[in-house]
Short mmCIF file of C-alpha atoms in Angstrom, two decimals:
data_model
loop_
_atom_site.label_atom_id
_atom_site.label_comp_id
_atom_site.label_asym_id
_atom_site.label_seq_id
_atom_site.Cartn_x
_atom_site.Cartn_y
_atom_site.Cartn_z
CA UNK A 257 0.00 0.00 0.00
CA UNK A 258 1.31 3.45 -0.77
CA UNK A 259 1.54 5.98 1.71
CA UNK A 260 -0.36 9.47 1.45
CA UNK A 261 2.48 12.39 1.13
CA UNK A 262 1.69 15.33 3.06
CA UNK A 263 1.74 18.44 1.42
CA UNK A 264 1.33 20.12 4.40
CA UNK A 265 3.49 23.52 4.65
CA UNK A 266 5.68 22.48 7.48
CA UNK A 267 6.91 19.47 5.14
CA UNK A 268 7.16 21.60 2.02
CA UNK A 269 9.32 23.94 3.84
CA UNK A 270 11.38 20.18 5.13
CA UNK A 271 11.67 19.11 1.72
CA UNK A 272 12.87 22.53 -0.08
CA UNK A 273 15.63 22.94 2.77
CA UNK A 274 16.85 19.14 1.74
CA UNK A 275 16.74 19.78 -1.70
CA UNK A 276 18.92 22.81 -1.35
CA UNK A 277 21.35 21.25 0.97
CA UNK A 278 21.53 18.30 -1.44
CA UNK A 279 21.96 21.19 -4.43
CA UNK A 280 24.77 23.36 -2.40
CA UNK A 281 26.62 19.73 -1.80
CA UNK A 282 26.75 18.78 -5.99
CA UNK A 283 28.08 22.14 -6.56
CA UNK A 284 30.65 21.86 -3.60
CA UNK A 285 31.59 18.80 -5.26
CA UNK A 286 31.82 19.94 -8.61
CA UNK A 287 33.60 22.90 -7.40
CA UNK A 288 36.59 21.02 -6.20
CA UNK A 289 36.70 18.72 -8.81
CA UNK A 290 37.03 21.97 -11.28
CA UNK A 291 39.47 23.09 -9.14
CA UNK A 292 41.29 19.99 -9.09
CA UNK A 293 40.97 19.39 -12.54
CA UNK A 294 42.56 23.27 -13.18
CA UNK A 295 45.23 22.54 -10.54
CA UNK A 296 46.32 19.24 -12.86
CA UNK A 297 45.60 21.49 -16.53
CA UNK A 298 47.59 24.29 -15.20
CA UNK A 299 50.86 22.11 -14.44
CA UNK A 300 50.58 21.31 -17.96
CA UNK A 301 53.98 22.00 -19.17
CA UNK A 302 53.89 24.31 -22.07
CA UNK A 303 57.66 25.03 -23.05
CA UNK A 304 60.53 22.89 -22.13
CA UNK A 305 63.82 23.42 -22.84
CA UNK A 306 66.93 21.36 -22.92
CA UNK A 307 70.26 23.07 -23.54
CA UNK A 308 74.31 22.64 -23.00
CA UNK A 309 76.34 25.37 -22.73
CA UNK A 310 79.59 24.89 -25.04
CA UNK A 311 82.93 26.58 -25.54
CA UNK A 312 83.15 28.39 -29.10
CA UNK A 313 86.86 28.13 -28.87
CA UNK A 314 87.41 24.39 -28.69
CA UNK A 315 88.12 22.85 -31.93
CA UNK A 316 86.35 19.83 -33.61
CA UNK A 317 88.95 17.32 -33.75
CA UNK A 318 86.39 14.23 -33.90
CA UNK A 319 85.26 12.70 -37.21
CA UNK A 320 81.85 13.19 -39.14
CA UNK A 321 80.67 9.68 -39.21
CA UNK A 322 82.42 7.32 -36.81
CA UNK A 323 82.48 3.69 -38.21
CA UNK A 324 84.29 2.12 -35.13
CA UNK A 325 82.87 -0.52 -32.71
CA UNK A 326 79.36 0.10 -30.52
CA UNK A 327 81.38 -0.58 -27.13
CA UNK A 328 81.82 1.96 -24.54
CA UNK A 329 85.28 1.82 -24.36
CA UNK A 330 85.64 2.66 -28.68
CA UNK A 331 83.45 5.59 -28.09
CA UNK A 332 84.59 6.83 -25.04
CA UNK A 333 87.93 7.13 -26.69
CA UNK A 334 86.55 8.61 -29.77
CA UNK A 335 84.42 11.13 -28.53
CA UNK A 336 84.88 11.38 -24.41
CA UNK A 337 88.05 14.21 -24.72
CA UNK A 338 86.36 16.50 -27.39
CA UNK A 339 83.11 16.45 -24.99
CA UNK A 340 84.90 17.16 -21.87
CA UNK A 341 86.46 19.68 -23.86
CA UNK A 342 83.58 21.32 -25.19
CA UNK A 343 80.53 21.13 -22.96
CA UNK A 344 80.49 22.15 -19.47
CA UNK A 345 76.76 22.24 -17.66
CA UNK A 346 73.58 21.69 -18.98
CA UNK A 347 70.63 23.50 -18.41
CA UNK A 348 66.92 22.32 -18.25
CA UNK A 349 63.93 24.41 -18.11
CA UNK A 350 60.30 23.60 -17.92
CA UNK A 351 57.31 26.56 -18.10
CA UNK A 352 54.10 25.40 -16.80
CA UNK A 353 50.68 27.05 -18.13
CA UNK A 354 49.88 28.86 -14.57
CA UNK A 355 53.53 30.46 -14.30
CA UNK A 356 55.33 27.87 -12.83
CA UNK A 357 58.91 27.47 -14.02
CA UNK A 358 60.81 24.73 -12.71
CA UNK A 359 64.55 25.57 -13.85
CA UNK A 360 68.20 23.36 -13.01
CA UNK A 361 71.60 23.27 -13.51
CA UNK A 362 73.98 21.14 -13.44
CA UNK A 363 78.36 20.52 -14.19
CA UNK A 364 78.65 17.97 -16.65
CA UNK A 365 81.41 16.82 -14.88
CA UNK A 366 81.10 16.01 -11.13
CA UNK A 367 77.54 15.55 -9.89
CA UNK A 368 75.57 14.44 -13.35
CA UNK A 369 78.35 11.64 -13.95
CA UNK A 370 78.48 10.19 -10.31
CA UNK A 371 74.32 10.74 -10.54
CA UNK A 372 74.58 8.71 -13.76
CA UNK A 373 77.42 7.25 -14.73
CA UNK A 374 78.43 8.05 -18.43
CA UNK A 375 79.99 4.60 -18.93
CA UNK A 376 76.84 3.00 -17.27
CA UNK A 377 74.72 5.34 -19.53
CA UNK A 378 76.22 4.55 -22.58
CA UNK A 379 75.80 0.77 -21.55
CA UNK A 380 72.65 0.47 -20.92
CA UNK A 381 71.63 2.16 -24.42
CA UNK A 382 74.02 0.28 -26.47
CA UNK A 383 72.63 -2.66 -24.28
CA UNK A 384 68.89 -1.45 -25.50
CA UNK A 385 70.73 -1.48 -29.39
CA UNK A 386 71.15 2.50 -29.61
CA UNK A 387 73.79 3.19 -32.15
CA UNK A 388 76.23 6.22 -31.37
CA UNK A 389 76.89 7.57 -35.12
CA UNK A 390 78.81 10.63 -34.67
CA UNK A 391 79.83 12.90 -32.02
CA UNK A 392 76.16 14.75 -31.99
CA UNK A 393 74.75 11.78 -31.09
CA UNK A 394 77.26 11.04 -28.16
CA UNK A 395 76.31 14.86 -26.84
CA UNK A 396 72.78 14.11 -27.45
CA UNK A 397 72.51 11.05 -25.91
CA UNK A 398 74.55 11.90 -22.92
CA UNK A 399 72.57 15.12 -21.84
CA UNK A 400 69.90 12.94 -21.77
CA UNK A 401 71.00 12.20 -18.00
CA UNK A 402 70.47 15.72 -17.02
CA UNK A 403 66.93 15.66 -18.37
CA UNK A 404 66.18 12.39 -16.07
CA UNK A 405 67.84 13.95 -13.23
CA UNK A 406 65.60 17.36 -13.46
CA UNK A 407 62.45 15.24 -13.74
CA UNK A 408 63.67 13.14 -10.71
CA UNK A 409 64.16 16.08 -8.87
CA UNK A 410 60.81 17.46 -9.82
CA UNK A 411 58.21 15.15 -8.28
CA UNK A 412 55.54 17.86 -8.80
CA UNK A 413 56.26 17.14 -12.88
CA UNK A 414 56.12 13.47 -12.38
CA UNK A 415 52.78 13.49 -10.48
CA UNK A 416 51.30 14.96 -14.30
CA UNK A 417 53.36 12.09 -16.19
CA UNK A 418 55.70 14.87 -17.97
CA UNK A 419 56.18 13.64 -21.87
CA UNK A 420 53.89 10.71 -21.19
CA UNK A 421 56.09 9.29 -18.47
CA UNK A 422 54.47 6.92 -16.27
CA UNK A 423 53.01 8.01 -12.69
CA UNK A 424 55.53 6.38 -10.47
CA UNK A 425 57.46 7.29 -7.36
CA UNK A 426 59.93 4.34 -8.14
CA UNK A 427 62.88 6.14 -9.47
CA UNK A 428 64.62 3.05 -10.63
CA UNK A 429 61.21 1.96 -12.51
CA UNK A 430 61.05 5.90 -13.94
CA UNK A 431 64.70 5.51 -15.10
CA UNK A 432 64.09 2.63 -16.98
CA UNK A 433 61.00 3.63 -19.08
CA UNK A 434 62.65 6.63 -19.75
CA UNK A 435 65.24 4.44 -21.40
CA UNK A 436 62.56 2.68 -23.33
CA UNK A 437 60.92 5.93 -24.91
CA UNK A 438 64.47 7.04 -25.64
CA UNK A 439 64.59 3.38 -27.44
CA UNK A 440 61.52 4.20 -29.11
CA UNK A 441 62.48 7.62 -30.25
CA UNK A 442 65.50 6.17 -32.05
CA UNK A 443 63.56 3.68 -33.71
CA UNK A 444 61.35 6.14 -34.86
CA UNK A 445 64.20 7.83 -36.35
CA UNK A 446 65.59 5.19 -37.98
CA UNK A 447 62.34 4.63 -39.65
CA UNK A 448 62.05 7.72 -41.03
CA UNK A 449 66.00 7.96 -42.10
CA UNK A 450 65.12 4.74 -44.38
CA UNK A 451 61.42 6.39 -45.77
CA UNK A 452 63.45 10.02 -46.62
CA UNK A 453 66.16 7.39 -48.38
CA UNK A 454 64.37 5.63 -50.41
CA UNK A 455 62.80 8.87 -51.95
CA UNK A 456 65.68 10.07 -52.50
CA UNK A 457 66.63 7.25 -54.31
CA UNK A 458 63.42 6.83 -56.44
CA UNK A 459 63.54 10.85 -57.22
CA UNK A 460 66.84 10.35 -58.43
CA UNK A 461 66.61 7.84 -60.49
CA UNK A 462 63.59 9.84 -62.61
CA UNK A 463 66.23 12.27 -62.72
CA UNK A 464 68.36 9.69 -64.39
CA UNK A 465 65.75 8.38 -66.91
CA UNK A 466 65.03 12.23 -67.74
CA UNK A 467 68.75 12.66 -68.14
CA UNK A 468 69.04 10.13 -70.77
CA UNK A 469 66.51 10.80 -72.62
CA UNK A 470 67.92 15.10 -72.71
CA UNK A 471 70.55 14.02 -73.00
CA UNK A 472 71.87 15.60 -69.59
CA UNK A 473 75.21 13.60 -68.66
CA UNK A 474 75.97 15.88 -65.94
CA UNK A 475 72.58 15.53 -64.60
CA UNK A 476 73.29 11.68 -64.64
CA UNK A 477 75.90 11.70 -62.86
CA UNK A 478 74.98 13.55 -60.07
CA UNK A 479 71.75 11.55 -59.40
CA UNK A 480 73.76 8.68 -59.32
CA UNK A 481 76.31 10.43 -56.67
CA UNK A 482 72.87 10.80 -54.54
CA UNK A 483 72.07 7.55 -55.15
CA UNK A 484 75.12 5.97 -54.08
CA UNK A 485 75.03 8.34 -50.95
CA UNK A 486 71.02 7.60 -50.17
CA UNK A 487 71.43 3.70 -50.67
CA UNK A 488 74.92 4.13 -48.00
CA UNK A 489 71.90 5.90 -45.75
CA UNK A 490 69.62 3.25 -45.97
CA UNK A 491 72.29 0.71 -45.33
CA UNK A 492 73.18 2.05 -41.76
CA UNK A 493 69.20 2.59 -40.90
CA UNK A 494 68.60 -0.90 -41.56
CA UNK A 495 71.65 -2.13 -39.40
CA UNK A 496 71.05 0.38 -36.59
CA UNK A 497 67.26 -0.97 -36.65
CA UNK A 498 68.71 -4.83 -36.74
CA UNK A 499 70.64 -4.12 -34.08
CA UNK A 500 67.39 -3.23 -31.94
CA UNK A 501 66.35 -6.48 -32.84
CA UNK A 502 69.15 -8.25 -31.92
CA UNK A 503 71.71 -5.65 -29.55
CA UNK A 504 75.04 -6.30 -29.29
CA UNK A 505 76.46 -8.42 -25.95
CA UNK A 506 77.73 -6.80 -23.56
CA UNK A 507 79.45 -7.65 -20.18
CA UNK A 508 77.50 -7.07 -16.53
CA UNK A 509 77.34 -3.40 -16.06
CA UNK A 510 80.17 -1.62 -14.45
CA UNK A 511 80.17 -0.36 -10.98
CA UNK A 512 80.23 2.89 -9.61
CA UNK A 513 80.09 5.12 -6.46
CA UNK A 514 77.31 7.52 -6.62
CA UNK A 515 76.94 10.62 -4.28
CA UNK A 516 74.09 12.28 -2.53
CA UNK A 517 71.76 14.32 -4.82
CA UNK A 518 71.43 17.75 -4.42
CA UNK A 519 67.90 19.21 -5.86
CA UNK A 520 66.92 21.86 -9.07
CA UNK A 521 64.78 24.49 -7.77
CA UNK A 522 61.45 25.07 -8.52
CA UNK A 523 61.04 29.26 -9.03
#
């Protein structure tokens, strides 16, 4: 049996009061989560910046391509002096949507490589089948470690999972998928090195069959010297991406002493 609802004014009056309590609680509620969800959109990181500072006056002594072994020790010899010689600190900077800017500094030499060791560094990428190709990779790939270091010093960019990093307080877990998107960067690379190659070629060899039929000789033989140099491109892209496929051995990792971490400074 139903029960009769009173309509009587002292339960109208009940009833509105509920209702507008219930009302004034949804919009609490959907207050903070709007203020939540700003707090998160806010932290949004809208310029970053990774830079080295280097010395104008030291002289490139190392060569344009290097086509020695992918072992630590081969490219530490090849490339370690001229770096040391050249780059001094790096500098990251991140500027968040509401203002924020989360800034740090760092010697390359000192903290960053007892932090993360360069020899470890370069052994766990050549471990992952990274291929150092010339000395702009070598800087490249180690200011890489003062990139992880500002973002492990940064929790705050962490919590927002910074250049689709994963939300994790483990450092050593953080450390290693930043690795793997480093991995996957290069691959990416690679992938598009062999795509812009083979165009190259193809274009070039219209070039030739236009040439003959001119006749252009000159013409000719320039889109074979791009040839030749596009198919010597698409070699190394295919054997830098087989190597990702099938990395090169290495020994156990070295060891090394590490130091206590001092932080970047959020401004």
């Amino acid at each position: 049996m139903f029960k009769p609802v009173s309509t009587n004014e002292g339960d109208i009056t009940k009833m509105r009061s509920k209702n507008v309590v219930k009302l004034l609680t949804f919009l609490t509620v959907l207050g903070i989560i709007a203020l939540f969800g700003a707090q998160v959109n806010s932290q949004t990181v809208e310029t970053f910046i990774e830079s080295i500072e280097a010395s104008p006056a030291a002289p490139d002594i190392t060569p344009e391509v290097y086509n020695g072994p992918q072992t630590v020790k081969a490219l530490m010899n090849a490339f370690d002096a001229m770096y040391n010689q050249k780059f001094s600190k790096a500098k990251v900077i991140a500027l968040c949507k509401d203002g924020v800017v989360y800034s740090g500094e760092l010697a390359i030499r000192g903290e960053i490589d007892a932090r993360h060791s360069r020899v470890e560094w370069l052994h766990m990428l050549l471990q992952r089948g990274i291929t150092i190709e010339d000395f702009d990779d070598y800087r490249i790939y180690l200011s890489k470690r003062h990139t992880l270091a500002f973002l492990e010093d940064n929790p705050d960019l962490r919590k927002i999972g910074f250049r689709g990093m994963p939300l994790t307080d483990d450092l050593e877990a953080y450390k290693v998928a930043y690795i793997n998107k480093l991995v996957a960067k290069r691959i990416e690379d690679h992938k598009k090195q062999m795509e812009r190659a083979k165009k190259r070629i193809e274009s070039a060899k219209e070039r030739i069959a236009r040439g003959k039929k001119q006749p252009n000789p000159k013409q000719v033989e320039h889109a074979r010297k791009q040839i030749a140099q596009a198919t010597k491109q698409l070699r190394r892209a295919q054997e830098a991406l087989e190597r990702f496929q099938n990395p090169t051995s290495l020994p156990q990792k070295p060891k090394w002493n590490r130091i206590k971490k001092s932080t970047y400074p959020a401004l």
